Amino acid sequence: MPDAFTTRTLNVTTGTREAVADLTHACEEFLQDSAAGRDGLLNIFVPHATAGVAIIETGAGSDDDLLAALRTLLPPDNRWHHRHGTPGHGRDHVLPALVPPHATLPVIGGRLELGTWQSVCLVDTNKDNPNRQVRLSFLG
């Protein structure tokens, strides 16, 4: 019988620009290896103070819209008290309050239960740290 709890760390390079990186395929591959047709929960966790996890449509402009909305809500300027790094970096430390660093999703029959247009995405506005880790954990 497969383990009831399995975990894996992904290394994701987001580059030096704001990014919404689609993790859906990596999540599905992880579940193929770990869920073995079982029901359970997939937890996605980003152990960074300046990144988050969003469930959002990608490829039709929503990912760009999300980044535009975050620039409106959290302008990359010098208003922030947290001031190390590139100008406006303090906003990156506020991001996880709006885009949490985790999501827990249902897995049915070993498959991720997302809506038709939903994708699992890493949201990273921090231009100073292009290398991210994402922890995937299956409990089932």
PDB file of N, CA and C in Angstrom, residues 30-137:
ATOM      1  N   PHE A  30       3.059  14.770  -9.671  1.00  0.00           N
ATOM      2  CA  PHE A  30       3.284  14.353  -8.294  1.00  0.00           C
ATOM      3  C   PHE A  30       2.188  13.396  -7.838  1.00  0.00           C
ATOM      4  N   LEU A  31       0.946  13.702  -8.159  1.00  0.00           N
ATOM      5  CA  LEU A  31      -0.170  12.843  -7.753  1.00  0.00           C
ATOM      6  C   LEU A  31      -0.143  11.491  -8.466  1.00  0.00           C
ATOM      7  N   GLN A  32       0.295  11.465  -9.706  1.00  0.00           N
ATOM      8  CA  GLN A  32       0.438  10.181 -10.406  1.00  0.00           C
ATOM      9  C   GLN A  32       1.403   9.272  -9.663  1.00  0.00           C
ATOM     10  N   ASP A  33       2.468   9.874  -9.134  1.00  0.00           N
ATOM     11  CA  ASP A  33       3.478   9.097  -8.407  1.00  0.00           C
ATOM     12  C   ASP A  33       3.052   8.756  -6.986  1.00  0.00           C
ATOM     13  N   SER A  34       2.250   9.599  -6.352  1.00  0.00           N
ATOM     14  CA  SER A  34       2.012   9.436  -4.913  1.00  0.00           C
ATOM     15  C   SER A  34       0.597   9.021  -4.533  1.00  0.00           C
ATOM     16  N   ALA A  35      -0.402   9.392  -5.301  1.00  0.00           N
ATOM     17  CA  ALA A  35      -1.786   9.149  -4.885  1.00  0.00           C
ATOM     18  C   ALA A  35      -2.275   7.751  -5.236  1.00  0.00           C
ATOM     19  N   ALA A  36      -1.762   7.180  -6.308  1.00  0.00           N
ATOM     20  CA  ALA A  36      -2.130   5.810  -6.703  1.00  0.00           C
ATOM     21  C   ALA A  36      -3.643   5.585  -6.723  1.00  0.00           C
ATOM     22  N   GLY A  37      -4.381   6.513  -7.311  1.00  0.00           N
ATOM     23  CA  GLY A  37      -5.827   6.352  -7.458  1.00  0.00           C
ATOM     24  C   GLY A  37      -6.641   6.618  -6.206  1.00  0.00           C
ATOM     25  N   ARG A  38      -6.015   7.084  -5.154  1.00  0.00           N
ATOM     26  CA  ARG A  38      -6.720   7.297  -3.885  1.00  0.00           C
ATOM     27  C   ARG A  38      -7.305   8.697  -3.789  1.00  0.00           C
ATOM     28  N   ASP A  39      -8.258   8.839  -2.888  1.00  0.00           N
ATOM     29  CA  ASP A  39      -8.801  10.140  -2.524  1.00  0.00           C
ATOM     30  C   ASP A  39      -7.931  10.725  -1.416  1.00  0.00           C
ATOM     31  N   GLY A  40      -7.899  12.062  -1.354  1.00  0.00           N
ATOM     32  CA  GLY A  40      -7.135  12.710  -0.303  1.00  0.00           C
ATOM     33  C   GLY A  40      -7.051  14.200  -0.536  1.00  0.00           C
ATOM     34  N   LEU A  41      -5.989  14.789  -0.020  1.00  0.00           N
ATOM     35  CA  LEU A  41      -5.764  16.226  -0.129  1.00  0.00           C
ATOM     36  C   LEU A  41      -4.360  16.502  -0.627  1.00  0.00           C
ATOM     37  N   LEU A  42      -4.250  17.479  -1.520  1.00  0.00           N
ATOM     38  CA  LEU A  42      -2.957  17.972  -1.961  1.00  0.00           C
ATOM     39  C   LEU A  42      -2.756  19.336  -1.332  1.00  0.00           C
ATOM     40  N   ASN A  43      -1.658  19.484  -0.607  1.00  0.00           N
ATOM     41  CA  ASN A  43      -1.287  20.780  -0.060  1.00  0.00           C
ATOM     42  C   ASN A  43      -0.101  21.304  -0.855  1.00  0.00           C
ATOM     43  N   ILE A  44      -0.199  22.570  -1.249  1.00  0.00           N
ATOM     44  CA  ILE A  44       0.873  23.269  -1.946  1.00  0.00           C
ATOM     45  C   ILE A  44       1.324  24.377  -1.017  1.00  0.00           C
ATOM     46  N   PHE A  45       2.620  24.413  -0.704  1.00  0.00           N
ATOM     47  CA  PHE A  45       3.143  25.396   0.240  1.00  0.00           C
ATOM     48  C   PHE A  45       4.423  26.010  -0.319  1.00  0.00           C
ATOM     49  N   VAL A  46       4.514  27.332  -0.237  1.00  0.00           N
ATOM     50  CA  VAL A  46       5.681  28.074  -0.687  1.00  0.00           C
ATOM     51  C   VAL A  46       6.373  28.638   0.560  1.00  0.00           C
ATOM     52  N   PRO A  47       7.554  28.107   0.930  1.00  0.00           N
ATOM     53  CA  PRO A  47       8.222  28.574   2.144  1.00  0.00           C
ATOM     54  C   PRO A  47       9.039  29.847   1.905  1.00  0.00           C
ATOM     55  N   HIS A  48       8.374  30.869   1.424  1.00  0.00           N
ATOM     56  CA  HIS A  48       9.032  32.147   1.142  1.00  0.00           C
ATOM     57  C   HIS A  48       8.158  33.274   1.681  1.00  0.00           C
ATOM     58  N   ALA A  49       8.765  34.341   2.153  1.00  0.00           N
ATOM     59  CA  ALA A  49       8.044  35.484   2.710  1.00  0.00           C
ATOM     60  C   ALA A  49       7.535  36.436   1.638  1.00  0.00           C
ATOM     61  N   THR A  50       7.833  36.151   0.371  1.00  0.00           N
ATOM     62  CA  THR A  50       7.488  37.084  -0.705  1.00  0.00           C
ATOM     63  C   THR A  50       6.865  36.387  -1.905  1.00  0.00           C
ATOM     64  N   ALA A  51       6.145  35.286  -1.688  1.00  0.00           N
ATOM     65  CA  ALA A  51       5.486  34.581  -2.791  1.00  0.00           C
ATOM     66  C   ALA A  51       4.215  33.940  -2.254  1.00  0.00           C
ATOM     67  N   GLY A  52       3.324  33.568  -3.158  1.00  0.00           N
ATOM     68  CA  GLY A  52       2.070  32.955  -2.754  1.00  0.00           C
ATOM     69  C   GLY A  52       1.589  31.929  -3.769  1.00  0.00           C
ATOM     70  N   VAL A  53       0.480  31.295  -3.425  1.00  0.00           N
ATOM     71  CA  VAL A  53      -0.146  30.288  -4.282  1.00  0.00           C
ATOM     72  C   VAL A  53      -1.551  30.761  -4.605  1.00  0.00           C
ATOM     73  N   ALA A  54      -1.895  30.751  -5.892  1.00  0.00           N
ATOM     74  CA  ALA A  54      -3.234  31.159  -6.319  1.00  0.00           C
ATOM     75  C   ALA A  54      -3.836  30.078  -7.202  1.00  0.00           C
ATOM     76  N   ILE A  55      -5.143  29.935  -7.115  1.00  0.00           N
ATOM     77  CA  ILE A  55      -5.895  29.091  -8.032  1.00  0.00           C
ATOM     78  C   ILE A  55      -6.582  30.068  -8.986  1.00  0.00           C
ATOM     79  N   ILE A  56      -6.145  30.065 -10.239  1.00  0.00           N
ATOM     80  CA  ILE A  56      -6.590  31.090 -11.182  1.00  0.00           C
ATOM     81  C   ILE A  56      -6.521  30.535 -12.603  1.00  0.00           C
ATOM     82  N   GLU A  57      -7.305  31.098 -13.477  1.00  0.00           N
ATOM     83  CA  GLU A  57      -7.223  30.766 -14.897  1.00  0.00           C
ATOM     84  C   GLU A  57      -5.928  31.358 -15.462  1.00  0.00           C
ATOM     85  N   THR A  58      -5.271  30.614 -16.328  1.00  0.00           N
ATOM     86  CA  THR A  58      -4.059  31.111 -16.980  1.00  0.00           C
ATOM     87  C   THR A  58      -4.240  31.062 -18.494  1.00  0.00           C
ATOM     88  N   GLY A  59      -3.418  31.822 -19.189  1.00  0.00           N
ATOM     89  CA  GLY A  59      -3.389  31.765 -20.641  1.00  0.00           C
ATOM     90  C   GLY A  59      -4.395  32.640 -21.353  1.00  0.00           C
ATOM     91  N   ALA A  60      -5.384  33.155 -20.640  1.00  0.00           N
ATOM     92  CA  ALA A  60      -6.398  34.007 -21.270  1.00  0.00           C
ATOM     93  C   ALA A  60      -6.275  35.447 -20.777  1.00  0.00           C
ATOM     94  N   GLY A  61      -5.183  35.751 -20.086  1.00  0.00           N
ATOM     95  CA  GLY A  61      -4.960  37.104 -19.600  1.00  0.00           C
ATOM     96  C   GLY A  61      -5.204  37.291 -18.120  1.00  0.00           C
ATOM     97  N   SER A  62      -5.839  36.328 -17.462  1.00  0.00           N
ATOM     98  CA  SER A  62      -6.124  36.484 -16.030  1.00  0.00           C
ATOM     99  C   SER A  62      -4.853  36.543 -15.199  1.00  0.00           C
ATOM    100  N   ASP A  63      -3.823  35.817 -15.610  1.00  0.00           N
ATOM    101  CA  ASP A  63      -2.571  35.860 -14.867  1.00  0.00           C
ATOM    102  C   ASP A  63      -1.944  37.254 -14.969  1.00  0.00           C
ATOM    103  N   ASP A  64      -1.993  37.868 -16.147  1.00  0.00           N
ATOM    104  CA  ASP A  64      -1.504  39.249 -16.289  1.00  0.00           C
ATOM    105  C   ASP A  64      -2.388  40.228 -15.521  1.00  0.00           C
ATOM    106  N   ASP A  65      -3.703  39.968 -15.521  1.00  0.00           N
ATOM    107  CA  ASP A  65      -4.627  40.817 -14.766  1.00  0.00           C
ATOM    108  C   ASP A  65      -4.338  40.752 -13.270  1.00  0.00           C
ATOM    109  N   LEU A  66      -4.000  39.553 -12.779  1.00  0.00           N
ATOM    110  CA  LEU A  66      -3.664  39.408 -11.366  1.00  0.00           C
ATOM    111  C   LEU A  66      -2.433  40.246 -11.024  1.00  0.00           C
ATOM    112  N   LEU A  67      -1.406  40.169 -11.856  1.00  0.00           N
ATOM    113  CA  LEU A  67      -0.196  40.963 -11.596  1.00  0.00           C
ATOM    114  C   LEU A  67      -0.493  42.458 -11.666  1.00  0.00           C
ATOM    115  N   ALA A  68      -1.351  42.875 -12.605  1.00  0.00           N
ATOM    116  CA  ALA A  68      -1.731  44.295 -12.705  1.00  0.00           C
ATOM    117  C   ALA A  68      -2.494  44.730 -11.453  1.00  0.00           C
ATOM    118  N   ALA A  69      -3.402  43.880 -10.976  1.00  0.00           N
ATOM    119  CA  ALA A  69      -4.166  44.207  -9.763  1.00  0.00           C
ATOM    120  C   ALA A  69      -3.232  44.313  -8.555  1.00  0.00           C
ATOM    121  N   LEU A  70      -2.259  43.417  -8.479  1.00  0.00           N
ATOM    122  CA  LEU A  70      -1.306  43.477  -7.365  1.00  0.00           C
ATOM    123  C   LEU A  70      -0.445  44.733  -7.439  1.00  0.00           C
ATOM    124  N   ARG A  71      -0.088  45.179  -8.645  1.00  0.00           N
ATOM    125  CA  ARG A  71       0.668  46.437  -8.777  1.00  0.00           C
ATOM    126  C   ARG A  71      -0.181  47.620  -8.332  1.00  0.00           C
ATOM    127  N   THR A  72      -1.504  47.555  -8.554  1.00  0.00           N
ATOM    128  CA  THR A  72      -2.400  48.627  -8.103  1.00  0.00           C
ATOM    129  C   THR A  72      -2.536  48.604  -6.578  1.00  0.00           C
ATOM    130  N   LEU A  73      -2.771  47.417  -6.028  1.00  0.00           N
ATOM    131  CA  LEU A  73      -2.943  47.280  -4.573  1.00  0.00           C
ATOM    132  C   LEU A  73      -1.640  47.472  -3.812  1.00  0.00           C
ATOM    133  N   LEU A  74      -0.546  46.996  -4.390  1.00  0.00           N
ATOM    134  CA  LEU A  74       0.765  47.026  -3.749  1.00  0.00           C
ATOM    135  C   LEU A  74       1.763  47.671  -4.713  1.00  0.00           C
ATOM    136  N   PRO A  75       1.734  48.977  -4.856  1.00  0.00           N
ATOM    137  CA  PRO A  75       2.615  49.645  -5.821  1.00  0.00           C
ATOM    138  C   PRO A  75       4.094  49.421  -5.495  1.00  0.00           C
ATOM    139  N   PRO A  76       4.893  49.157  -6.522  1.00  0.00           N
ATOM    140  CA  PRO A  76       6.331  48.944  -6.299  1.00  0.00           C
ATOM    141  C   PRO A  76       7.090  50.261  -6.192  1.00  0.00           C
ATOM    142  N   ASP A  77       6.778  51.023  -5.147  1.00  0.00           N
ATOM    143  CA  ASP A  77       7.434  52.315  -4.946  1.00  0.00           C
ATOM    144  C   ASP A  77       8.055  52.361  -3.552  1.00  0.00           C
ATOM    145  N   ASN A  78       8.442  53.529  -3.117  1.00  0.00           N
ATOM    146  CA  ASN A  78       9.175  53.654  -1.853  1.00  0.00           C
ATOM    147  C   ASN A  78       8.306  53.947  -0.637  1.00  0.00           C
ATOM    148  N   ARG A  79       7.006  53.664  -0.691  1.00  0.00           N
ATOM    149  CA  ARG A  79       6.136  53.927   0.457  1.00  0.00           C
ATOM    150  C   ARG A  79       6.301  52.915   1.589  1.00  0.00           C
ATOM    151  N   TRP A  80       6.976  51.800   1.322  1.00  0.00           N
ATOM    152  CA  TRP A  80       7.030  50.683   2.259  1.00  0.00           C
ATOM    153  C   TRP A  80       8.119  50.877   3.309  1.00  0.00           C
ATOM    154  N   HIS A  81       7.819  50.486   4.539  1.00  0.00           N
ATOM    155  CA  HIS A  81       8.787  50.569   5.636  1.00  0.00           C
ATOM    156  C   HIS A  81       9.903  49.542   5.463  1.00  0.00           C
ATOM    157  N   HIS A  82       9.561  48.393   4.927  1.00  0.00           N
ATOM    158  CA  HIS A  82      10.543  47.331   4.664  1.00  0.00           C
ATOM    159  C   HIS A  82      11.297  47.726   3.398  1.00  0.00           C
ATOM    160  N   ARG A  83      12.576  48.110   3.530  1.00  0.00           N
ATOM    161  CA  ARG A  83      13.245  48.783   2.416  1.00  0.00           C
ATOM    162  C   ARG A  83      14.510  48.132   1.890  1.00  0.00           C
ATOM    163  N   HIS A  84      14.829  46.916   2.219  1.00  0.00           N
ATOM    164  CA  HIS A  84      16.034  46.342   1.606  1.00  0.00           C
ATOM    165  C   HIS A  84      15.683  45.857   0.193  1.00  0.00           C
ATOM    166  N   GLY A  85      16.689  45.569  -0.595  1.00  0.00           N
ATOM    167  CA  GLY A  85      16.446  45.059  -1.942  1.00  0.00           C
ATOM    168  C   GLY A  85      16.133  46.165  -2.936  1.00  0.00           C
ATOM    169  N   THR A  86      15.540  45.784  -4.057  1.00  0.00           N
ATOM    170  CA  THR A  86      15.211  46.750  -5.098  1.00  0.00           C
ATOM    171  C   THR A  86      14.122  47.705  -4.616  1.00  0.00           C
ATOM    172  N   PRO A  87      14.014  48.893  -5.213  1.00  0.00           N
ATOM    173  CA  PRO A  87      12.965  49.839  -4.811  1.00  0.00           C
ATOM    174  C   PRO A  87      11.572  49.194  -4.874  1.00  0.00           C
ATOM    175  N   GLY A  88      10.808  49.391  -3.817  1.00  0.00           N
ATOM    176  CA  GLY A  88       9.459  48.844  -3.746  1.00  0.00           C
ATOM    177  C   GLY A  88       9.387  47.413  -3.261  1.00  0.00           C
ATOM    178  N   HIS A  89      10.523  46.827  -2.885  1.00  0.00           N
ATOM    179  CA  HIS A  89      10.555  45.426  -2.461  1.00  0.00           C
ATOM    180  C   HIS A  89       9.700  45.173  -1.216  1.00  0.00           C
ATOM    181  N   GLY A  90       9.460  46.193  -0.416  1.00  0.00           N
ATOM    182  CA  GLY A  90       8.629  46.018   0.775  1.00  0.00           C
ATOM    183  C   GLY A  90       7.256  45.475   0.447  1.00  0.00           C
ATOM    184  N   ARG A  91       6.733  45.821  -0.711  1.00  0.00           N
ATOM    185  CA  ARG A  91       5.412  45.315  -1.112  1.00  0.00           C
ATOM    186  C   ARG A  91       5.415  43.803  -1.268  1.00  0.00           C
ATOM    187  N   ASP A  92       6.563  43.239  -1.667  1.00  0.00           N
ATOM    188  CA  ASP A  92       6.652  41.789  -1.847  1.00  0.00           C
ATOM    189  C   ASP A  92       6.419  41.050  -0.534  1.00  0.00           C
ATOM    190  N   HIS A  93       6.771  41.708   0.580  1.00  0.00           N
ATOM    191  CA  HIS A  93       6.580  41.094   1.891  1.00  0.00           C
ATOM    192  C   HIS A  93       5.132  41.206   2.374  1.00  0.00           C
ATOM    193  N   VAL A  94       4.337  42.044   1.730  1.00  0.00           N
ATOM    194  CA  VAL A  94       2.914  42.161   2.049  1.00  0.00           C
ATOM    195  C   VAL A  94       2.089  41.185   1.190  1.00  0.00           C
ATOM    196  N   LEU A  95       2.633  40.794   0.053  1.00  0.00           N
ATOM    197  CA  LEU A  95       1.929  39.915  -0.887  1.00  0.00           C
ATOM    198  C   LEU A  95       1.287  38.690  -0.233  1.00  0.00           C
ATOM    199  N   PRO A  96       1.987  37.929   0.644  1.00  0.00           N
ATOM    200  CA  PRO A  96       1.367  36.724   1.203  1.00  0.00           C
ATOM    201  C   PRO A  96       0.117  36.971   2.047  1.00  0.00           C
ATOM    202  N   ALA A  97      -0.116  38.221   2.456  1.00  0.00           N
ATOM    203  CA  ALA A  97      -1.367  38.521   3.164  1.00  0.00           C
ATOM    204  C   ALA A  97      -2.547  38.533   2.194  1.00  0.00           C
ATOM    205  N   LEU A  98      -2.276  38.771   0.913  1.00  0.00           N
ATOM    206  CA  LEU A  98      -3.326  38.806  -0.112  1.00  0.00           C
ATOM    207  C   LEU A  98      -3.360  37.548  -0.959  1.00  0.00           C
ATOM    208  N   VAL A  99      -2.199  36.992  -1.239  1.00  0.00           N
ATOM    209  CA  VAL A  99      -2.069  35.733  -1.978  1.00  0.00           C
ATOM    210  C   VAL A  99      -1.331  34.792  -1.029  1.00  0.00           C
ATOM    211  N   PRO A 100      -2.060  33.941  -0.318  1.00  0.00           N
ATOM    212  CA  PRO A 100      -1.452  33.145   0.749  1.00  0.00           C
ATOM    213  C   PRO A 100      -0.378  32.193   0.214  1.00  0.00           C
ATOM    214  N   PRO A 101       0.553  31.803   1.075  1.00  0.00           N
ATOM    215  CA  PRO A 101       1.636  30.925   0.645  1.00  0.00           C
ATOM    216  C   PRO A 101       1.250  29.446   0.608  1.00  0.00           C
ATOM    217  N   HIS A 102      -0.039  29.155   0.585  1.00  0.00           N
ATOM    218  CA  HIS A 102      -0.474  27.762   0.609  1.00  0.00           C
ATOM    219  C   HIS A 102      -1.859  27.611  -0.012  1.00  0.00           C
ATOM    220  N   ALA A 103      -2.151  26.386  -0.423  1.00  0.00           N
ATOM    221  CA  ALA A 103      -3.505  26.009  -0.860  1.00  0.00           C
ATOM    222  C   ALA A 103      -3.654  24.518  -0.590  1.00  0.00           C
ATOM    223  N   THR A 104      -4.848  24.092  -0.229  1.00  0.00           N
ATOM    224  CA  THR A 104      -5.153  22.680  -0.042  1.00  0.00           C
ATOM    225  C   THR A 104      -6.326  22.348  -0.952  1.00  0.00           C
ATOM    226  N   LEU A 105      -6.123  21.319  -1.790  1.00  0.00           N
ATOM    227  CA  LEU A 105      -7.091  20.986  -2.829  1.00  0.00           C
ATOM    228  C   LEU A 105      -7.509  19.521  -2.737  1.00  0.00           C
ATOM    229  N   PRO A 106      -8.757  19.207  -3.107  1.00  0.00           N
ATOM    230  CA  PRO A 106      -9.202  17.820  -3.072  1.00  0.00           C
ATOM    231  C   PRO A 106      -8.595  16.995  -4.204  1.00  0.00           C
ATOM    232  N   VAL A 107      -8.324  15.736  -3.874  1.00  0.00           N
ATOM    233  CA  VAL A 107      -7.859  14.750  -4.846  1.00  0.00           C
ATOM    234  C   VAL A 107      -8.866  13.612  -4.815  1.00  0.00           C
ATOM    235  N   ILE A 108      -9.450  13.302  -5.956  1.00  0.00           N
ATOM    236  CA  ILE A 108     -10.449  12.236  -6.051  1.00  0.00           C
ATOM    237  C   ILE A 108      -9.943  11.203  -7.061  1.00  0.00           C
ATOM    238  N   GLY A 109      -9.841   9.966  -6.607  1.00  0.00           N
ATOM    239  CA  GLY A 109      -9.363   8.907  -7.491  1.00  0.00           C
ATOM    240  C   GLY A 109      -7.967   9.180  -8.029  1.00  0.00           C
ATOM    241  N   GLY A 110      -7.146   9.846  -7.235  1.00  0.00           N
ATOM    242  CA  GLY A 110      -5.779  10.139  -7.633  1.00  0.00           C
ATOM    243  C   GLY A 110      -5.613  11.344  -8.539  1.00  0.00           C
ATOM    244  N   ARG A 111      -6.728  12.043  -8.807  1.00  0.00           N
ATOM    245  CA  ARG A 111      -6.673  13.192  -9.717  1.00  0.00           C
ATOM    246  C   ARG A 111      -7.058  14.480  -8.996  1.00  0.00           C
ATOM    247  N   LEU A 112      -6.358  15.529  -9.338  1.00  0.00           N
ATOM    248  CA  LEU A 112      -6.630  16.845  -8.775  1.00  0.00           C
ATOM    249  C   LEU A 112      -8.004  17.316  -9.229  1.00  0.00           C
ATOM    250  N   GLU A 113      -8.827  17.755  -8.285  1.00  0.00           N
ATOM    251  CA  GLU A 113     -10.182  18.214  -8.589  1.00  0.00           C
ATOM    252  C   GLU A 113     -10.203  19.726  -8.746  1.00  0.00           C
ATOM    253  N   LEU A 114      -9.895  20.181  -9.943  1.00  0.00           N
ATOM    254  CA  LEU A 114      -9.959  21.601 -10.270  1.00  0.00           C
ATOM    255  C   LEU A 114     -11.141  21.851 -11.196  1.00  0.00           C
ATOM    256  N   GLY A 115     -11.642  23.075 -11.193  1.00  0.00           N
ATOM    257  CA  GLY A 115     -12.660  23.465 -12.148  1.00  0.00           C
ATOM    258  C   GLY A 115     -12.056  23.551 -13.542  1.00  0.00           C
ATOM    259  N   THR A 116     -12.908  23.659 -14.538  1.00  0.00           N
ATOM    260  CA  THR A 116     -12.486  23.627 -15.939  1.00  0.00           C
ATOM    261  C   THR A 116     -11.345  24.588 -16.243  1.00  0.00           C
ATOM    262  N   TRP A 117     -11.406  25.799 -15.747  1.00  0.00           N
ATOM    263  CA  TRP A 117     -10.411  26.809 -16.099  1.00  0.00           C
ATOM    264  C   TRP A 117      -9.416  27.097 -14.985  1.00  0.00           C
ATOM    265  N   GLN A 118      -9.455  26.329 -13.914  1.00  0.00           N
ATOM    266  CA  GLN A 118      -8.576  26.593 -12.778  1.00  0.00           C
ATOM    267  C   GLN A 118      -7.203  25.954 -12.954  1.00  0.00           C
ATOM    268  N   SER A 119      -6.184  26.701 -12.543  1.00  0.00           N
ATOM    269  CA  SER A 119      -4.806  26.213 -12.511  1.00  0.00           C
ATOM    270  C   SER A 119      -4.202  26.559 -11.156  1.00  0.00           C
ATOM    271  N   VAL A 120      -3.243  25.764 -10.743  1.00  0.00           N
ATOM    272  CA  VAL A 120      -2.487  26.012  -9.517  1.00  0.00           C
ATOM    273  C   VAL A 120      -1.259  26.829  -9.912  1.00  0.00           C
ATOM    274  N   CYS A 121      -1.097  28.005  -9.308  1.00  0.00           N
ATOM    275  CA  CYS A 121      -0.021  28.901  -9.736  1.00  0.00           C
ATOM    276  C   CYS A 121       0.792  29.442  -8.563  1.00  0.00           C
ATOM    277  N   LEU A 122       2.066  29.585  -8.812  1.00  0.00           N
ATOM    278  CA  LEU A 122       2.973  30.304  -7.924  1.00  0.00           C
ATOM    279  C   LEU A 122       2.938  31.763  -8.347  1.00  0.00           C
ATOM    280  N   VAL A 123       2.684  32.662  -7.395  1.00  0.00           N
ATOM    281  CA  VAL A 123       2.677  34.099  -7.672  1.00  0.00           C
ATOM    282  C   VAL A 123       3.903  34.692  -7.000  1.00  0.00           C
ATOM    283  N   ASP A 124       4.762  35.308  -7.825  1.00  0.00           N
ATOM    284  CA  ASP A 124       6.034  35.826  -7.321  1.00  0.00           C
ATOM    285  C   ASP A 124       6.262  37.228  -7.876  1.00  0.00           C
ATOM    286  N   THR A 125       6.194  38.227  -7.006  1.00  0.00           N
ATOM    287  CA  THR A 125       6.448  39.607  -7.426  1.00  0.00           C
ATOM    288  C   THR A 125       7.852  40.063  -7.059  1.00  0.00           C
ATOM    289  N   ASN A 126       8.617  39.204  -6.404  1.00  0.00           N
ATOM    290  CA  ASN A 126       9.949  39.540  -5.910  1.00  0.00           C
ATOM    291  C   ASN A 126      10.988  39.348  -7.016  1.00  0.00           C
ATOM    292  N   LYS A 127      11.465  40.435  -7.564  1.00  0.00           N
ATOM    293  CA  LYS A 127      12.459  40.383  -8.636  1.00  0.00           C
ATOM    294  C   LYS A 127      13.853  40.034  -8.119  1.00  0.00           C
ATOM    295  N   ASP A 128      14.051  40.100  -6.800  1.00  0.00           N
ATOM    296  CA  ASP A 128      15.362  39.857  -6.203  1.00  0.00           C
ATOM    297  C   ASP A 128      15.659  38.375  -5.972  1.00  0.00           C
ATOM    298  N   ASN A 129      14.645  37.525  -6.018  1.00  0.00           N
ATOM    299  CA  ASN A 129      14.836  36.098  -5.727  1.00  0.00           C
ATOM    300  C   ASN A 129      14.190  35.259  -6.830  1.00  0.00           C
ATOM    301  N   PRO A 130      14.936  34.910  -7.870  1.00  0.00           N
ATOM    302  CA  PRO A 130      14.344  34.174  -8.983  1.00  0.00           C
ATOM    303  C   PRO A 130      14.204  32.673  -8.743  1.00  0.00           C
ATOM    304  N   ASN A 131      14.739  32.159  -7.646  1.00  0.00           N
ATOM    305  CA  ASN A 131      14.701  30.722  -7.372  1.00  0.00           C
ATOM    306  C   ASN A 131      13.781  30.443  -6.195  1.00  0.00           C
ATOM    307  N   ARG A 132      12.748  29.652  -6.461  1.00  0.00           N
ATOM    308  CA  ARG A 132      11.728  29.360  -5.445  1.00  0.00           C
ATOM    309  C   ARG A 132      11.602  27.868  -5.226  1.00  0.00           C
ATOM    310  N   GLN A 133      11.171  27.522  -4.036  1.00  0.00           N
ATOM    311  CA  GLN A 133      10.820  26.144  -3.732  1.00  0.00           C
ATOM    312  C   GLN A 133       9.321  26.087  -3.477  1.00  0.00           C
ATOM    313  N   VAL A 134       8.730  24.982  -3.906  1.00  0.00           N
ATOM    314  CA  VAL A 134       7.313  24.734  -3.673  1.00  0.00           C
ATOM    315  C   VAL A 134       7.217  23.309  -3.127  1.00  0.00           C
ATOM    316  N   ARG A 135       6.611  23.189  -1.944  1.00  0.00           N
ATOM    317  CA  ARG A 135       6.451  21.869  -1.326  1.00  0.00           C
ATOM    318  C   ARG A 135       5.061  21.338  -1.663  1.00  0.00           C
ATOM    319  N   LEU A 136       5.018  20.159  -2.290  1.00  0.00           N
ATOM    320  CA  LEU A 136       3.774  19.457  -2.565  1.00  0.00           C
ATOM    321  C   LEU A 136       3.651  18.309  -1.570  1.00  0.00           C
ATOM    322  N   SER A 137       2.493  18.173  -0.928  1.00  0.00           N
ATOM    323  CA  SER A 137       2.266  17.098   0.027  1.00  0.00           C
ATOM    324  C   SER A 137       0.914  16.486  -0.228  1.00  0.00           C
TER     325      SER A 137
END
